[in-house]
Coordinates of C-alpha atoms in Angstrom, one line a residue:
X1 CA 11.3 11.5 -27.6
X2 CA 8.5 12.6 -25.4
X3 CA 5.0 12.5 -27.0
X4 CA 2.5 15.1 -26.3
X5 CA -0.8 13.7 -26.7
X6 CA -2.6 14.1 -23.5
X7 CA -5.0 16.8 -24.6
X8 CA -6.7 14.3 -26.4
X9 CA -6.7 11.5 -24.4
X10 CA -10.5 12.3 -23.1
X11 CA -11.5 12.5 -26.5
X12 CA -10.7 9.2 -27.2
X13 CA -11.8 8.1 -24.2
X14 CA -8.2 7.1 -23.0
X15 CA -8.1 7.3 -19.1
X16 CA -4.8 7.0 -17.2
X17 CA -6.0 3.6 -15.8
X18 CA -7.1 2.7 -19.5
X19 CA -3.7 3.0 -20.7
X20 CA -2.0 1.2 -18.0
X21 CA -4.3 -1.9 -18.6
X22 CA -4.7 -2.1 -21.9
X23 CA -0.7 -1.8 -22.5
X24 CA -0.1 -5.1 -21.8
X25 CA -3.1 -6.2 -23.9
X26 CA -2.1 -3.9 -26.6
X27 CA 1.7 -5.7 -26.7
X28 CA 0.0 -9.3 -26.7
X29 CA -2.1 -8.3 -29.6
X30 CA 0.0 -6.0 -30.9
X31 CA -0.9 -7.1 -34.6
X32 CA -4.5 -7.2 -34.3
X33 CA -5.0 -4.0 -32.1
X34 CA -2.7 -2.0 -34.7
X35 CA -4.4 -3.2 -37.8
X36 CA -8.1 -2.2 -36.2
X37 CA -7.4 0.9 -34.3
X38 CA -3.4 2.1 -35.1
X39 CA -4.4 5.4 -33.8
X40 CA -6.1 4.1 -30.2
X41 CA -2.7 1.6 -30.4
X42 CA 0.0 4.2 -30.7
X43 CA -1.7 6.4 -28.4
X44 CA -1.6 3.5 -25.9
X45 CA 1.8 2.9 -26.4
X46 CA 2.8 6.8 -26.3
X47 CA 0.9 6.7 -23.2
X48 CA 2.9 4.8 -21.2
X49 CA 6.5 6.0 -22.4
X50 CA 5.7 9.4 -21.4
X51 CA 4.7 8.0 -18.2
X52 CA 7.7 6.5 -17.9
X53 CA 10.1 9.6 -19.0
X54 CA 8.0 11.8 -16.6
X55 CA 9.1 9.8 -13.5
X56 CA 12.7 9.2 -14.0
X57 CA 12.8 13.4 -15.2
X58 CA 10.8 14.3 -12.1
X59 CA 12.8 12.6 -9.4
X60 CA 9.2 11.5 -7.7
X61 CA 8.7 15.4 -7.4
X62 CA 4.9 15.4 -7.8
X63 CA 4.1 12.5 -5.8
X64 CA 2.7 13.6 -2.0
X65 CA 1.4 11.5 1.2
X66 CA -2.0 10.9 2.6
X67 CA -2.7 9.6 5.8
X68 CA -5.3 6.7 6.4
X69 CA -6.1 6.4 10.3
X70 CA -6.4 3.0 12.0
X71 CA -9.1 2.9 15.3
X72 CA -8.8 0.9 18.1
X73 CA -12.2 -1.4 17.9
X74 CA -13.1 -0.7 21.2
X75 CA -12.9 3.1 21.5
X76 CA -12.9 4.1 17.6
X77 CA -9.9 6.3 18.8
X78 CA -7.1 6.7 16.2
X79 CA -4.5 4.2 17.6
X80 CA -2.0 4.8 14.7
X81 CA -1.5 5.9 10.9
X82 CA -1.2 4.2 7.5
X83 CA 0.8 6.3 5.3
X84 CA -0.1 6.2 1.3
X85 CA 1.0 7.6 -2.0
X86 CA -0.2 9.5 -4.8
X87 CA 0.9 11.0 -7.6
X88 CA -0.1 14.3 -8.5
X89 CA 0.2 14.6 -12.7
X90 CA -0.2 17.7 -14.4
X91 CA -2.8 16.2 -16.9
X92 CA -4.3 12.8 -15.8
X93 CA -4.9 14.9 -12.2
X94 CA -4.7 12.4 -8.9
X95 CA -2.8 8.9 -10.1
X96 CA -3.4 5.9 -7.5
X97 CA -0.9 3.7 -6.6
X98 CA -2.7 0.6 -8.3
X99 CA -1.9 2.3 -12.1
X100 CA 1.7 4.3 -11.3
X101 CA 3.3 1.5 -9.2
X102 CA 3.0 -1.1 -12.3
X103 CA 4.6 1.8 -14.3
X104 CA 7.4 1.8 -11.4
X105 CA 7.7 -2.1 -11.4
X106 CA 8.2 -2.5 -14.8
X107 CA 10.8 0.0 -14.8
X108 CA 12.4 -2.2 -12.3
X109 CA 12.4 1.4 -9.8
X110 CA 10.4 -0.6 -6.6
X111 CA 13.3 -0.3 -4.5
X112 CA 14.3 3.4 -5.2
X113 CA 10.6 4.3 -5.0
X114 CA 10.2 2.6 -2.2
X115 CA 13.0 3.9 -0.1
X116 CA 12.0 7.7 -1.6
X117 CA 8.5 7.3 0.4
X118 CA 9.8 5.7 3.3
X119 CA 12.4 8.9 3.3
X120 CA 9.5 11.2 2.4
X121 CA 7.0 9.8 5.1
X122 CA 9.7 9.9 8.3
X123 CA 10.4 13.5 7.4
X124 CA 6.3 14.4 7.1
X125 CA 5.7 12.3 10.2
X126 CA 7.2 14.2 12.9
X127 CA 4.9 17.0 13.5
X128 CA 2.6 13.8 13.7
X129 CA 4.0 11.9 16.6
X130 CA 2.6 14.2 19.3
X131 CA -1.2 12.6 18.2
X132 CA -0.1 9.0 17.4
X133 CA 1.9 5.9 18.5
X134 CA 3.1 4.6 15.4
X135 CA 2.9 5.0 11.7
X136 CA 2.8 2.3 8.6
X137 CA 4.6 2.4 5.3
X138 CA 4.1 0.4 2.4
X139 CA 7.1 -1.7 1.2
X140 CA 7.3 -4.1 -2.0
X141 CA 8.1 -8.0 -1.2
X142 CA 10.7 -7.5 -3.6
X143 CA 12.7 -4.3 -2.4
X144 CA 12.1 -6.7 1.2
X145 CA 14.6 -9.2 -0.8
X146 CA 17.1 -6.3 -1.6
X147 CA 20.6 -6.8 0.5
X148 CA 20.9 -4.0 3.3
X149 CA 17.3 -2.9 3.1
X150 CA 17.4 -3.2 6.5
X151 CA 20.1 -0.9 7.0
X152 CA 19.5 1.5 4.4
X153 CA 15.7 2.2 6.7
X154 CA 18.4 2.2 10.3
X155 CA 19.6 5.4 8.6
X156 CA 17.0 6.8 6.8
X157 CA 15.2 6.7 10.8
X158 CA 18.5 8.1 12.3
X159 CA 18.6 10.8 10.1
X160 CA 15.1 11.7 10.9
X161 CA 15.8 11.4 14.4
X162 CA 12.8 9.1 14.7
X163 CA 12.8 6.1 16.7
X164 CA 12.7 2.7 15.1
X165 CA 9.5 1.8 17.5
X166 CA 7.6 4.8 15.6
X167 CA 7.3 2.7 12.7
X168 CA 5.5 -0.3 11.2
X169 CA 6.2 -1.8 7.6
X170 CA 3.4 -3.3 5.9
X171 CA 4.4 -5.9 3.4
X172 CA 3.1 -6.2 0.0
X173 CA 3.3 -9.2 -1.8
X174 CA 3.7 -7.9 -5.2
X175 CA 5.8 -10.8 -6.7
X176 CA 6.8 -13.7 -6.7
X177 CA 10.0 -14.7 -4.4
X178 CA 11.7 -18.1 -4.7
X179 CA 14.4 -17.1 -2.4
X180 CA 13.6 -15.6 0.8
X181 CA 16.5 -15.6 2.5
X182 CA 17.2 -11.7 2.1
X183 CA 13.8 -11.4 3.3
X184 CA 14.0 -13.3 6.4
X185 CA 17.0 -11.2 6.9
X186 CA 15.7 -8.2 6.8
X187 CA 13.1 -9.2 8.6
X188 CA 14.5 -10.1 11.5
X189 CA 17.0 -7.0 11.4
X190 CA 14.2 -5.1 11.4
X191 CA 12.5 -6.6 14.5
X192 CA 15.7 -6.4 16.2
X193 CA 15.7 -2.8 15.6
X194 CA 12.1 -2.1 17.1
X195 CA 10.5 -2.0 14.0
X196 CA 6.7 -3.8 13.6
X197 CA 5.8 -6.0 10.5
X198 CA 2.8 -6.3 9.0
X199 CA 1.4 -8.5 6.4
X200 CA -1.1 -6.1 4.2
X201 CA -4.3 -8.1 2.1
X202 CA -3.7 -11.5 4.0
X203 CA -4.9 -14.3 2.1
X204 CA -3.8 -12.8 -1.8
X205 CA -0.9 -15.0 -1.9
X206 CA -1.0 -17.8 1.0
X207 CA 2.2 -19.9 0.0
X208 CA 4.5 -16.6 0.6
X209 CA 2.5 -15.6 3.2
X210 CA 2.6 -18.8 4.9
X211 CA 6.5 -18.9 5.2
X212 CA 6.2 -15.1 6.5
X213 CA 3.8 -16.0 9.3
X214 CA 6.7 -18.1 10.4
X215 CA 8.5 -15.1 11.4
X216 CA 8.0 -12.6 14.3
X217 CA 5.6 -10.2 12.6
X218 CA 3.7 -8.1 14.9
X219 CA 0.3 -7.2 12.7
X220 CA -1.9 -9.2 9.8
X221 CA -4.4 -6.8 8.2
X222 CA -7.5 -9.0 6.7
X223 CA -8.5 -7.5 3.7
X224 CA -11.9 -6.1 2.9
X225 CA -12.8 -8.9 0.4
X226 CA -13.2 -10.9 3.7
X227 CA -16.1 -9.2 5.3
X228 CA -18.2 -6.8 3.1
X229 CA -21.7 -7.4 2.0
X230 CA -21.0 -9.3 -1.0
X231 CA -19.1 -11.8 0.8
X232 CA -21.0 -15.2 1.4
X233 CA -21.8 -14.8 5.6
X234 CA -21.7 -18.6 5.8
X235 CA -20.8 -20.3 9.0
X236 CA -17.9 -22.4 7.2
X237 CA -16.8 -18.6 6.5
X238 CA -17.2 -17.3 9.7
X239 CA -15.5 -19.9 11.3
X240 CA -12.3 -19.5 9.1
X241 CA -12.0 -15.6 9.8
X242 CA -12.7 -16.5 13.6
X243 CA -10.3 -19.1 13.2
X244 CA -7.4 -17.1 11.8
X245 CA -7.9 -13.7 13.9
X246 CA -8.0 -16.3 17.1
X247 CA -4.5 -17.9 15.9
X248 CA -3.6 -14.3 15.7
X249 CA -4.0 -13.9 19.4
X250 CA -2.0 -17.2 20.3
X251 CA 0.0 -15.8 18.6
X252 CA 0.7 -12.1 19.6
X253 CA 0.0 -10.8 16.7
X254 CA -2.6 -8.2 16.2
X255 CA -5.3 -7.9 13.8
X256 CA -6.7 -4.9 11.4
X257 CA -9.7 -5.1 9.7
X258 CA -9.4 -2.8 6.6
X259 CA -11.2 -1.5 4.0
X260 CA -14.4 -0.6 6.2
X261 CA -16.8 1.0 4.5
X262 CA -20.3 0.3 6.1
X263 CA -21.9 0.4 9.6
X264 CA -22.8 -3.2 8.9
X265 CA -18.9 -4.0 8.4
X266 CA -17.7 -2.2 11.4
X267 CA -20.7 -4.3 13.3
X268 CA -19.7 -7.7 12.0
X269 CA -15.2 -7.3 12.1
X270 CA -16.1 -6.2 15.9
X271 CA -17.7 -9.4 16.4
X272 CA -14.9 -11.0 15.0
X273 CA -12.9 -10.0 17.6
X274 CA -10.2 -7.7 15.3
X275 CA -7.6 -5.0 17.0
X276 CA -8.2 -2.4 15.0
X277 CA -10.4 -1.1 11.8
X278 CA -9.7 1.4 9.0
X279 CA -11.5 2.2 6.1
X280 CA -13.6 5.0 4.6
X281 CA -16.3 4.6 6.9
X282 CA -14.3 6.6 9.4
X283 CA -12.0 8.3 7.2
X284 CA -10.6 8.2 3.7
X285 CA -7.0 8.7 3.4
X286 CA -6.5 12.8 4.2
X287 CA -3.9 15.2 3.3
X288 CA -1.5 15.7 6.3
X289 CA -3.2 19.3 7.6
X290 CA -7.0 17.4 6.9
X291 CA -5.3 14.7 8.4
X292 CA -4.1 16.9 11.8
X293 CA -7.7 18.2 12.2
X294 CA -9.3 15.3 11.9
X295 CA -7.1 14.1 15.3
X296 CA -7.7 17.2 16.7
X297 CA -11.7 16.7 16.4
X298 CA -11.2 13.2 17.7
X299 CA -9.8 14.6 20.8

């Protein structure tokens, strides 16, 4: 049954974020958190399940694109396009991906979703193409391990009459995979096909990661955790990002800095030596028509 308790959710204090981190508390402490608060707990609970209903009854109709650009480090020219997701709710407003894709995942709808955006992006993208080279999409290490994901994004790209060198996926590494053969698979059908790979927030999970950089993947984006002003500039430090974004070039792979957000970070990632750099410092992720003049501008 759905519950309708939004309207006082900001009374309480209860944001959308709040509920989706405190749910999991909430269920591990169930006993404690009901005896102390039952109201706060059953709101919490509530919370979540409407959540939940709302997105299998909407069919992912609320959820729309942005567009994050990434510049080439030498010109600060938009060499190509990182397209996110958000989800527009008619009472929590804007929802990031970081609260409604654990909502997703637990549903066990990663793949679905996942194939919806990719669907959803290759359509949007066309009146793009004319201003960039290629475009990025997120994609879940675990809809990666799905059999024919490879083939179900072949006709998802023919039917958009887009060609497979258009497009980059970024991998995130949002589980844990003990078998990666489906992966590899994929992978390589992919690569076949044209399609770039790139491994998103290098360094979050180094074991995977380290049997993906075994594979042909085209792009490694070092995350911003790497290089902003509360990271520890020490030369051991500097040494190890110099050291992976130099094995990068051995390798043929390109490098993105990302998650720029300072005139100081843009100075030191250049130093580095990176491909390309993104972040809010140039531009935050834009609607597609922001998006369009913002390329327009640049030219």
């Amino acid at each position: 049954m759905m519950c309708t308790f939004c309207n006082n959710l900001e009374e309480m204090g209860i944001s959308c974020n709040s509920l989706v981190e405190n749910e999991n508390y909430c269920y591990n402490h169930k006993n404690y958190c009901y005896k102390t608060n039952e109201c706060y707990f059953n709101q919490i609970v509530c919370g979540i399940q409407q959540l939940r209903e709302e997105l299998l009854s909407s069919q992912y109709k609320s959820f729309f694109l942005v567009y994050q650009p990434k510049l080439d480090v030498k010109t600060e020219k938009v060499h190509s396009v990182e397209v996110l997701t958000r989800w527009q709710h008619q009472d929590y407003g804007v929802i990031s991906p970081i609260d409604f894709l654990k909502i997703i995942k637990q549903m066990g709808n990663q793949y679905e979703f996942d194939l919806f955006i990719i669907k959803k992006s290759c359509k949007e993208i066309k009146d793009l193409l004319g201003y960039i080279d290629n475009f990025s999409v997120n994609v879940s290490i675990s809809t990666l391990n799905q059999v024919n994901f490879s083939n179900a994004i072949e006709n998802i790209l023919e039917e958009a009459g887009i060609r497979p060198t258009y497009l980059t996926v970024e991998i995130l590494e949002d589980e844990n995979i003990s078998d990666y053969k489906n992966v590899a698979l994929n992978l390589n059908n992919l690569i076949q096909k044209g399609i770039r790979i790139s491994l998103d927030d290098f360094g979050s999970g180094y074991s995977s990661y380290y049997r993906l950089l075994e594979l042909n993947v085209s792009e490694l984006k070092i995350p911003k955790e790497f290089f902003q002003e509360n990271f520890e500039f020490t030369s051991k430090n500097e040494k190890i990002l110099f050291g992976i974004i130099n094995m990068c070039k051995e390798m043929g792979i390109q490098t993105v800095a990302e998650g720029i957000e300072s005139i100081s970070d843009a100075q030191y990632v250049k130093k580095l030596g990176v491909d390309y750099i993104q972040g809010y410092y140039y531009s935050k992720p834009l609607k597609k028509e922001s998006f369009i003049n913002y390329l327009t501008n640049q030219s």
